[in-house]
Amino acid sequence: MSKKINSLFIPLRVNFRKHGPEIAEDVFYRFHPATLNVGSEICVFCKVQNKLTKEHVLPKWLFQNKTNIGFEIKVNQQSISYIKSVVPACENCNNSILAEIEKKIIYILENIEKNEYYDDNDLANIIRWLEILEYKLQVFSTRLKYIKYADGPFSEFGTLPVSWMNHFWEMNPFKALINIKFTQRNISIKDKSSRLNSLVIFNTKEPHFEFFHLPTEYIFISFPMYNNALFYFFRKRFESVKDSHAEAIEIMKKILD
């Protein structure tokens, strides 16, 4: 099992090392209103243009195909259902790589739920999967238009991507591009041993779905089919899981209470 799932991440690492900057810039500039002569869509994982499919940002099994829940976008107070939140991926990346990774992650989560054997390699693969989710979130927010704030009129910034508007007050829309490249770089790094203490696994009182994240900083997922949840810090490193657990708890209190 370990060898099989490990091999699935190899093409993603290779693709981002080879094509990462080109893919990142395509994603970043494609929906900018000043971009002219936009080329054909590309797979955001390997750059090919053939047989593109729609890869869900969050896997459908995670939100159980529910159509009435979705992302609440703070910068414009809009929402979009998870079922409609997709990014372009070629047939091979979607079905032969990402879908297979998810199957293996489900197996690991089931073992954790049953208190059966899992090791550092399993935890590293959970981290790799969470990095892929973060990448899809980054890509999606760069493809999603701002449109307007709440119920207000159409904004003069309406055609700009949400990811650009996230950094409006910083006057640094290019931070969205930096974030995409940062996440690609994380995915391209094989060794996750120094990141293990940044992953926290919680037991929950009952299975339920909960999700929140801060771009390139952290992600939290509670699983609707298991009595556990994951919290992962994308940047911070910790001396021990006890330290990361304490910080994760503080963040969760602020967001969930």
PDB file of C-alpha atoms in Angstrom:
ATOM      1  CA  MET A   1       0.000   0.000   0.000  1.00  0.00           C
ATOM      2  CA  SER A   2       2.744   2.475   0.987  1.00  0.00           C
ATOM      3  CA  LYS A   3       4.751   1.917  -2.197  1.00  0.00           C
ATOM      4  CA  LYS A   4       1.631   2.261  -4.334  1.00  0.00           C
ATOM      5  CA  ILE A   5       0.504   5.571  -2.876  1.00  0.00           C
ATOM      6  CA  ASN A   6       4.060   6.931  -2.775  1.00  0.00           C
ATOM      7  CA  SER A   7       4.406   6.316  -6.507  1.00  0.00           C
ATOM      8  CA  LEU A   8       1.220   8.271  -7.225  1.00  0.00           C
ATOM      9  CA  PHE A   9       2.786  11.507  -5.986  1.00  0.00           C
ATOM     10  CA  ILE A  10       5.851  11.188  -8.232  1.00  0.00           C
ATOM     11  CA  PRO A  11       4.296  12.580 -11.459  1.00  0.00           C
ATOM     12  CA  LEU A  12       2.887  15.551  -9.544  1.00  0.00           C
ATOM     13  CA  ARG A  13       6.311  16.367  -8.113  1.00  0.00           C
ATOM     14  CA  VAL A  14       7.952  15.967 -11.515  1.00  0.00           C
ATOM     15  CA  ASN A  15       5.330  18.083 -13.285  1.00  0.00           C
ATOM     16  CA  PHE A  16       5.591  20.966 -10.830  1.00  0.00           C
ATOM     17  CA  ARG A  17       9.378  20.921 -10.890  1.00  0.00           C
ATOM     18  CA  LYS A  18       9.289  21.022 -14.681  1.00  0.00           C
ATOM     19  CA  HIS A  19       6.206  23.097 -15.493  1.00  0.00           C
ATOM     20  CA  GLY A  20       5.243  24.731 -12.186  1.00  0.00           C
ATOM     21  CA  PRO A  21       6.116  28.358 -13.065  1.00  0.00           C
ATOM     22  CA  GLU A  22       4.339  28.152 -16.435  1.00  0.00           C
ATOM     23  CA  ILE A  23       1.233  26.624 -14.885  1.00  0.00           C
ATOM     24  CA  ALA A  24       1.223  29.183 -12.057  1.00  0.00           C
ATOM     25  CA  GLU A  25       1.435  32.120 -14.448  1.00  0.00           C
ATOM     26  CA  ASP A  26      -1.262  30.676 -16.697  1.00  0.00           C
ATOM     27  CA  VAL A  27      -3.561  30.312 -13.689  1.00  0.00           C
ATOM     28  CA  PHE A  28      -2.706  33.779 -12.409  1.00  0.00           C
ATOM     29  CA  TYR A  29      -3.142  35.726 -15.656  1.00  0.00           C
ATOM     30  CA  ARG A  30      -5.817  33.697 -17.459  1.00  0.00           C
ATOM     31  CA  PHE A  31      -8.798  35.515 -15.955  1.00  0.00           C
ATOM     32  CA  HIS A  32      -7.243  38.931 -15.604  1.00  0.00           C
ATOM     33  CA  PRO A  33      -9.356  41.426 -17.603  1.00  0.00           C
ATOM     34  CA  ALA A  34      -6.257  42.851 -19.288  1.00  0.00           C
ATOM     35  CA  THR A  35      -5.141  39.466 -20.611  1.00  0.00           C
ATOM     36  CA  LEU A  36      -5.720  39.190 -24.354  1.00  0.00           C
ATOM     37  CA  ASN A  37      -5.595  36.166 -26.626  1.00  0.00           C
ATOM     38  CA  VAL A  38      -6.048  33.643 -23.863  1.00  0.00           C
ATOM     39  CA  GLY A  39      -5.021  30.207 -25.057  1.00  0.00           C
ATOM     40  CA  SER A  40      -6.799  26.920 -24.504  1.00  0.00           C
ATOM     41  CA  GLU A  41      -7.352  25.749 -20.946  1.00  0.00           C
ATOM     42  CA  ILE A  42      -4.614  23.606 -19.464  1.00  0.00           C
ATOM     43  CA  CYS A  43      -4.508  20.942 -16.802  1.00  0.00           C
ATOM     44  CA  VAL A  44      -3.346  22.756 -13.669  1.00  0.00           C
ATOM     45  CA  PHE A  45      -1.338  19.691 -12.648  1.00  0.00           C
ATOM     46  CA  CYS A  46       0.607  18.849 -15.809  1.00  0.00           C
ATOM     47  CA  LYS A  47      -0.050  21.593 -18.417  1.00  0.00           C
ATOM     48  CA  VAL A  48      -1.559  19.359 -21.118  1.00  0.00           C
ATOM     49  CA  GLN A  49      -4.576  20.653 -23.030  1.00  0.00           C
ATOM     50  CA  ASN A  50      -6.193  17.379 -24.067  1.00  0.00           C
ATOM     51  CA  LYS A  51      -9.073  15.529 -22.429  1.00  0.00           C
ATOM     52  CA  LEU A  52      -9.668  18.075 -19.689  1.00  0.00           C
ATOM     53  CA  THR A  53     -12.090  17.226 -16.906  1.00  0.00           C
ATOM     54  CA  LYS A  54     -13.474  19.037 -13.879  1.00  0.00           C
ATOM     55  CA  GLU A  55     -11.621  18.162 -10.697  1.00  0.00           C
ATOM     56  CA  HIS A  56     -13.525  19.094  -7.539  1.00  0.00           C
ATOM     57  CA  VAL A  57     -11.582  21.312  -5.165  1.00  0.00           C
ATOM     58  CA  LEU A  58     -12.851  19.305  -2.213  1.00  0.00           C
ATOM     59  CA  PRO A  59     -13.538  15.647  -3.032  1.00  0.00           C
ATOM     60  CA  LYS A  60     -17.211  14.797  -3.349  1.00  0.00           C
ATOM     61  CA  TRP A  61     -16.886  11.996  -0.792  1.00  0.00           C
ATOM     62  CA  LEU A  62     -15.714  14.578   1.718  1.00  0.00           C
ATOM     63  CA  PHE A  63     -18.859  16.716   1.545  1.00  0.00           C
ATOM     64  CA  GLN A  64     -20.985  13.679   0.617  1.00  0.00           C
ATOM     65  CA  ASN A  65     -22.219  15.186  -2.658  1.00  0.00           C
ATOM     66  CA  LYS A  66     -24.373  17.685  -0.785  1.00  0.00           C
ATOM     67  CA  THR A  67     -25.434  20.594  -2.967  1.00  0.00           C
ATOM     68  CA  ASN A  68     -26.499  22.952  -0.180  1.00  0.00           C
ATOM     69  CA  ILE A  69     -23.089  23.562   1.404  1.00  0.00           C
ATOM     70  CA  GLY A  70     -20.092  25.385   0.038  1.00  0.00           C
ATOM     71  CA  PHE A  71     -17.378  27.972   0.387  1.00  0.00           C
ATOM     72  CA  GLU A  72     -18.197  31.213   2.169  1.00  0.00           C
ATOM     73  CA  ILE A  73     -15.955  33.790   0.518  1.00  0.00           C
ATOM     74  CA  LYS A  74     -15.111  36.480   3.045  1.00  0.00           C
ATOM     75  CA  VAL A  75     -13.662  39.078   0.701  1.00  0.00           C
ATOM     76  CA  ASN A  76     -16.963  39.593  -1.145  1.00  0.00           C
ATOM     77  CA  GLN A  77     -19.450  37.885   1.189  1.00  0.00           C
ATOM     78  CA  GLN A  78     -20.512  35.494  -1.556  1.00  0.00           C
ATOM     79  CA  SER A  79     -20.872  31.735  -1.501  1.00  0.00           C
ATOM     80  CA  ILE A  80     -20.468  28.926  -3.994  1.00  0.00           C
ATOM     81  CA  SER A  81     -21.383  25.294  -3.477  1.00  0.00           C
ATOM     82  CA  TYR A  82     -18.652  22.697  -3.171  1.00  0.00           C
ATOM     83  CA  ILE A  83     -20.253  20.713  -5.978  1.00  0.00           C
ATOM     84  CA  LYS A  84     -19.692  23.634  -8.379  1.00  0.00           C
ATOM     85  CA  SER A  85     -16.162  24.371  -7.171  1.00  0.00           C
ATOM     86  CA  VAL A  86     -13.854  22.761  -9.711  1.00  0.00           C
ATOM     87  CA  VAL A  87     -10.518  23.247 -11.454  1.00  0.00           C
ATOM     88  CA  PRO A  88      -9.386  21.907 -14.848  1.00  0.00           C
ATOM     89  CA  ALA A  89      -7.438  18.655 -14.756  1.00  0.00           C
ATOM     90  CA  CYS A  90      -6.686  16.224 -17.529  1.00  0.00           C
ATOM     91  CA  GLU A  91      -8.282  12.803 -17.526  1.00  0.00           C
ATOM     92  CA  ASN A  92      -5.049  11.138 -16.435  1.00  0.00           C
ATOM     93  CA  CYS A  93      -4.320  13.480 -13.523  1.00  0.00           C
ATOM     94  CA  ASN A  94      -7.929  13.393 -12.362  1.00  0.00           C
ATOM     95  CA  ASN A  95      -8.780   9.719 -12.667  1.00  0.00           C
ATOM     96  CA  SER A  96      -5.446   7.906 -12.603  1.00  0.00           C
ATOM     97  CA  ILE A  97      -3.589  10.005 -10.036  1.00  0.00           C
ATOM     98  CA  LEU A  98      -5.780  12.221  -7.842  1.00  0.00           C
ATOM     99  CA  ALA A  99      -8.674   9.763  -7.550  1.00  0.00           C
ATOM    100  CA  GLU A 100      -6.276   6.945  -6.684  1.00  0.00           C
ATOM    101  CA  ILE A 101      -4.536   9.086  -4.071  1.00  0.00           C
ATOM    102  CA  GLU A 102      -7.905   9.765  -2.459  1.00  0.00           C
ATOM    103  CA  LYS A 103      -8.674   6.047  -2.277  1.00  0.00           C
ATOM    104  CA  LYS A 104      -5.424   5.458  -0.409  1.00  0.00           C
ATOM    105  CA  ILE A 105      -6.041   8.423   1.898  1.00  0.00           C
ATOM    106  CA  ILE A 106      -9.477   7.033   2.756  1.00  0.00           C
ATOM    107  CA  TYR A 107      -7.797   3.730   3.649  1.00  0.00           C
ATOM    108  CA  ILE A 108      -5.351   5.526   5.973  1.00  0.00           C
ATOM    109  CA  LEU A 109      -8.174   7.501   7.593  1.00  0.00           C
ATOM    110  CA  GLU A 110     -10.100   4.280   8.164  1.00  0.00           C
ATOM    111  CA  ASN A 111      -7.068   2.771   9.902  1.00  0.00           C
ATOM    112  CA  ILE A 112      -6.762   5.830  12.119  1.00  0.00           C
ATOM    113  CA  GLU A 113     -10.477   5.580  12.927  1.00  0.00           C
ATOM    114  CA  LYS A 114     -10.105   1.922  13.927  1.00  0.00           C
ATOM    115  CA  ASN A 115      -6.883   2.585  15.866  1.00  0.00           C
ATOM    116  CA  GLU A 116      -5.150   0.178  13.517  1.00  0.00           C
ATOM    117  CA  TYR A 117      -1.559   0.432  12.368  1.00  0.00           C
ATOM    118  CA  TYR A 118      -0.337   3.544  10.603  1.00  0.00           C
ATOM    119  CA  ASP A 119       3.137   5.020  10.452  1.00  0.00           C
ATOM    120  CA  ASP A 120       5.029   8.204   9.632  1.00  0.00           C
ATOM    121  CA  ASN A 121       4.811   7.425   5.925  1.00  0.00           C
ATOM    122  CA  ASP A 122       1.018   7.384   6.185  1.00  0.00           C
ATOM    123  CA  LEU A 123       1.111  10.737   7.972  1.00  0.00           C
ATOM    124  CA  ALA A 124       3.444  12.108   5.293  1.00  0.00           C
ATOM    125  CA  ASN A 125       0.966  11.024   2.632  1.00  0.00           C
ATOM    126  CA  ILE A 126      -1.851  12.783   4.460  1.00  0.00           C
ATOM    127  CA  ILE A 127       0.305  15.917   4.385  1.00  0.00           C
ATOM    128  CA  ARG A 128       0.917  15.463   0.653  1.00  0.00           C
ATOM    129  CA  TRP A 129      -2.828  15.135   0.090  1.00  0.00           C
ATOM    130  CA  LEU A 130      -3.569  18.260   2.141  1.00  0.00           C
ATOM    131  CA  GLU A 131      -0.998  20.167   0.082  1.00  0.00           C
ATOM    132  CA  ILE A 132      -2.857  19.123  -3.063  1.00  0.00           C
ATOM    133  CA  LEU A 133      -6.116  20.390  -1.559  1.00  0.00           C
ATOM    134  CA  GLU A 134      -4.439  23.690  -0.728  1.00  0.00           C
ATOM    135  CA  TYR A 135      -3.170  23.978  -4.291  1.00  0.00           C
ATOM    136  CA  LYS A 136      -6.643  23.416  -5.698  1.00  0.00           C
ATOM    137  CA  LEU A 137      -8.007  26.049  -3.320  1.00  0.00           C
ATOM    138  CA  GLN A 138      -5.377  28.510  -4.542  1.00  0.00           C
ATOM    139  CA  VAL A 139      -6.142  27.789  -8.192  1.00  0.00           C
ATOM    140  CA  PHE A 140      -9.885  27.990  -7.654  1.00  0.00           C
ATOM    141  CA  SER A 141      -9.752  31.381  -5.925  1.00  0.00           C
ATOM    142  CA  THR A 142      -7.681  32.706  -8.830  1.00  0.00           C
ATOM    143  CA  ARG A 143     -10.273  31.507 -11.340  1.00  0.00           C
ATOM    144  CA  LEU A 144     -13.249  32.832  -9.374  1.00  0.00           C
ATOM    145  CA  LYS A 145     -14.377  36.394 -10.123  1.00  0.00           C
ATOM    146  CA  TYR A 146     -15.053  38.911  -7.376  1.00  0.00           C
ATOM    147  CA  ILE A 147     -18.295  40.177  -9.051  1.00  0.00           C
ATOM    148  CA  LYS A 148     -19.694  42.231  -6.147  1.00  0.00           C
ATOM    149  CA  TYR A 149     -19.774  42.617  -2.389  1.00  0.00           C
ATOM    150  CA  ALA A 150     -22.692  40.882  -0.657  1.00  0.00           C
ATOM    151  CA  ASP A 151     -26.000  42.105  -2.144  1.00  0.00           C
ATOM    152  CA  GLY A 152     -24.512  45.320  -3.468  1.00  0.00           C
ATOM    153  CA  PRO A 153     -24.292  46.397  -7.104  1.00  0.00           C
ATOM    154  CA  PHE A 154     -21.786  44.952  -9.542  1.00  0.00           C
ATOM    155  CA  SER A 155     -18.356  46.172  -8.469  1.00  0.00           C
ATOM    156  CA  GLU A 156     -15.850  47.999 -10.634  1.00  0.00           C
ATOM    157  CA  PHE A 157     -13.497  45.262  -9.430  1.00  0.00           C
ATOM    158  CA  GLY A 158     -15.996  42.571 -10.406  1.00  0.00           C
ATOM    159  CA  THR A 159     -13.905  41.007 -13.146  1.00  0.00           C
ATOM    160  CA  LEU A 160     -10.851  40.619 -10.931  1.00  0.00           C
ATOM    161  CA  PRO A 161     -10.130  37.223  -9.359  1.00  0.00           C
ATOM    162  CA  VAL A 162     -11.052  36.664  -5.729  1.00  0.00           C
ATOM    163  CA  SER A 163      -7.439  35.776  -4.937  1.00  0.00           C
ATOM    164  CA  TRP A 164      -6.332  39.208  -6.165  1.00  0.00           C
ATOM    165  CA  MET A 165      -8.946  40.951  -4.043  1.00  0.00           C
ATOM    166  CA  ASN A 166      -7.821  39.016  -0.972  1.00  0.00           C
ATOM    167  CA  HIS A 167      -4.692  41.168  -1.089  1.00  0.00           C
ATOM    168  CA  PHE A 168      -6.388  44.408  -2.176  1.00  0.00           C
ATOM    169  CA  TRP A 169      -5.557  46.371   0.967  1.00  0.00           C
ATOM    170  CA  GLU A 170      -1.964  45.218   0.804  1.00  0.00           C
ATOM    171  CA  MET A 171      -1.814  46.604  -2.746  1.00  0.00           C
ATOM    172  CA  ASN A 172      -0.079  43.374  -3.692  1.00  0.00           C
ATOM    173  CA  PRO A 173      -2.217  41.191  -5.985  1.00  0.00           C
ATOM    174  CA  PHE A 174       0.940  39.345  -7.018  1.00  0.00           C
ATOM    175  CA  LYS A 175       0.886  37.676  -3.615  1.00  0.00           C
ATOM    176  CA  ALA A 176      -1.727  35.360  -5.141  1.00  0.00           C
ATOM    177  CA  LEU A 177       0.884  34.219  -7.673  1.00  0.00           C
ATOM    178  CA  ILE A 178       3.481  33.850  -4.927  1.00  0.00           C
ATOM    179  CA  ASN A 179       1.044  31.680  -2.963  1.00  0.00           C
ATOM    180  CA  ILE A 180       0.412  29.388  -5.927  1.00  0.00           C
ATOM    181  CA  LYS A 181       4.145  28.913  -6.462  1.00  0.00           C
ATOM    182  CA  PHE A 182       4.677  28.341  -2.738  1.00  0.00           C
ATOM    183  CA  THR A 183       2.088  25.567  -2.749  1.00  0.00           C
ATOM    184  CA  GLN A 184       3.510  24.016  -5.918  1.00  0.00           C
ATOM    185  CA  ARG A 185       6.930  24.027  -4.289  1.00  0.00           C
ATOM    186  CA  ASN A 186       5.568  22.238  -1.224  1.00  0.00           C
ATOM    187  CA  ILE A 187       4.055  19.531  -3.415  1.00  0.00           C
ATOM    188  CA  SER A 188       7.326  19.118  -5.314  1.00  0.00           C
ATOM    189  CA  ILE A 189       9.249  18.295  -2.112  1.00  0.00           C
ATOM    190  CA  LYS A 190       9.291  14.564  -1.447  1.00  0.00           C
ATOM    191  CA  ASP A 191      10.594  14.459   2.125  1.00  0.00           C
ATOM    192  CA  LYS A 192       7.945  15.402   4.694  1.00  0.00           C
ATOM    193  CA  SER A 193       9.770  14.156   7.798  1.00  0.00           C
ATOM    194  CA  SER A 194      10.373  17.697   9.054  1.00  0.00           C
ATOM    195  CA  ARG A 195       6.669  18.488   8.632  1.00  0.00           C
ATOM    196  CA  LEU A 196       5.154  15.660  10.678  1.00  0.00           C
ATOM    197  CA  ASN A 197       4.807  17.728  13.855  1.00  0.00           C
ATOM    198  CA  SER A 198       2.782  20.283  11.886  1.00  0.00           C
ATOM    199  CA  LEU A 199      -0.010  17.733  11.411  1.00  0.00           C
ATOM    200  CA  VAL A 200      -2.515  17.293  14.233  1.00  0.00           C
ATOM    201  CA  ILE A 201      -5.075  14.485  14.335  1.00  0.00           C
ATOM    202  CA  PHE A 202      -8.098  15.046  16.553  1.00  0.00           C
ATOM    203  CA  ASN A 203     -10.733  12.646  17.783  1.00  0.00           C
ATOM    204  CA  THR A 204     -14.222  14.100  17.447  1.00  0.00           C
ATOM    205  CA  LYS A 205     -17.296  13.315  19.518  1.00  0.00           C
ATOM    206  CA  GLU A 206     -19.302  12.312  16.469  1.00  0.00           C
ATOM    207  CA  PRO A 207     -18.751  12.198  12.699  1.00  0.00           C
ATOM    208  CA  HIS A 208     -19.473  15.523  11.021  1.00  0.00           C
ATOM    209  CA  PHE A 209     -18.113  17.686   8.242  1.00  0.00           C
ATOM    210  CA  GLU A 210     -16.301  20.905   9.039  1.00  0.00           C
ATOM    211  CA  PHE A 211     -13.837  22.819   6.918  1.00  0.00           C
ATOM    212  CA  PHE A 212     -11.859  26.029   7.138  1.00  0.00           C
ATOM    213  CA  HIS A 213      -8.490  27.236   5.972  1.00  0.00           C
ATOM    214  CA  LEU A 214      -6.233  30.263   5.738  1.00  0.00           C
ATOM    215  CA  PRO A 215      -4.341  30.295   2.423  1.00  0.00           C
ATOM    216  CA  THR A 216      -0.781  28.933   2.735  1.00  0.00           C
ATOM    217  CA  GLU A 217      -1.084  28.979   6.542  1.00  0.00           C
ATOM    218  CA  TYR A 218      -3.345  26.162   7.727  1.00  0.00           C
ATOM    219  CA  ILE A 219      -6.244  23.864   6.885  1.00  0.00           C
ATOM    220  CA  PHE A 220      -8.786  22.050   9.057  1.00  0.00           C
ATOM    221  CA  ILE A 221     -11.055  19.192   7.978  1.00  0.00           C
ATOM    222  CA  SER A 222     -13.450  17.160  10.094  1.00  0.00           C
ATOM    223  CA  PHE A 223     -14.644  14.018   8.337  1.00  0.00           C
ATOM    224  CA  PRO A 224     -18.361  13.180   8.127  1.00  0.00           C
ATOM    225  CA  MET A 225     -17.723   9.439   8.107  1.00  0.00           C
ATOM    226  CA  TYR A 226     -15.052   9.192  10.819  1.00  0.00           C
ATOM    227  CA  ASN A 227     -14.614  10.322  14.404  1.00  0.00           C
ATOM    228  CA  ASN A 228     -11.521  12.302  13.542  1.00  0.00           C
ATOM    229  CA  ALA A 229     -10.314  15.569  12.092  1.00  0.00           C
ATOM    230  CA  LEU A 230      -7.076  16.947  10.665  1.00  0.00           C
ATOM    231  CA  PHE A 231      -5.359  20.265  11.249  1.00  0.00           C
ATOM    232  CA  TYR A 232      -2.228  21.057   9.276  1.00  0.00           C
ATOM    233  CA  PHE A 233       0.101  24.064   9.286  1.00  0.00           C
ATOM    234  CA  PHE A 234       1.576  24.675   5.829  1.00  0.00           C
ATOM    235  CA  ARG A 235       4.350  27.006   6.970  1.00  0.00           C
ATOM    236  CA  LYS A 236       4.939  26.599  10.686  1.00  0.00           C
ATOM    237  CA  ARG A 237       7.185  23.911  12.085  1.00  0.00           C
ATOM    238  CA  PHE A 238       6.967  22.658  15.644  1.00  0.00           C
ATOM    239  CA  GLU A 239       9.247  20.946  18.112  1.00  0.00           C
ATOM    240  CA  SER A 240       6.461  18.551  19.048  1.00  0.00           C
ATOM    241  CA  VAL A 241       2.885  17.633  18.166  1.00  0.00           C
ATOM    242  CA  LYS A 242       1.956  18.920  21.618  1.00  0.00           C
ATOM    243  CA  ASP A 243       2.979  22.420  20.506  1.00  0.00           C
ATOM    244  CA  SER A 244       1.095  22.270  17.203  1.00  0.00           C
ATOM    245  CA  HIS A 245      -1.928  20.786  18.980  1.00  0.00           C
ATOM    246  CA  ALA A 246      -2.041  23.715  21.410  1.00  0.00           C
ATOM    247  CA  GLU A 247      -1.850  26.298  18.623  1.00  0.00           C
ATOM    248  CA  ALA A 248      -4.447  24.467  16.534  1.00  0.00           C
ATOM    249  CA  ILE A 249      -6.830  24.439  19.509  1.00  0.00           C
ATOM    250  CA  GLU A 250      -6.478  28.205  19.925  1.00  0.00           C
ATOM    251  CA  ILE A 251      -7.267  28.799  16.248  1.00  0.00           C
ATOM    252  CA  MET A 252     -10.232  26.419  16.347  1.00  0.00           C
ATOM    253  CA  LYS A 253     -11.671  28.184  19.393  1.00  0.00           C
ATOM    254  CA  LYS A 254     -11.598  31.518  17.566  1.00  0.00           C
ATOM    255  CA  ILE A 255     -13.188  30.151  14.404  1.00  0.00           C
ATOM    256  CA  LEU A 256     -15.605  27.472  15.597  1.00  0.00           C
ATOM    257  CA  ASP A 257     -16.829  28.826  18.937  1.00  0.00           C
TER     258      ASP A 257
END
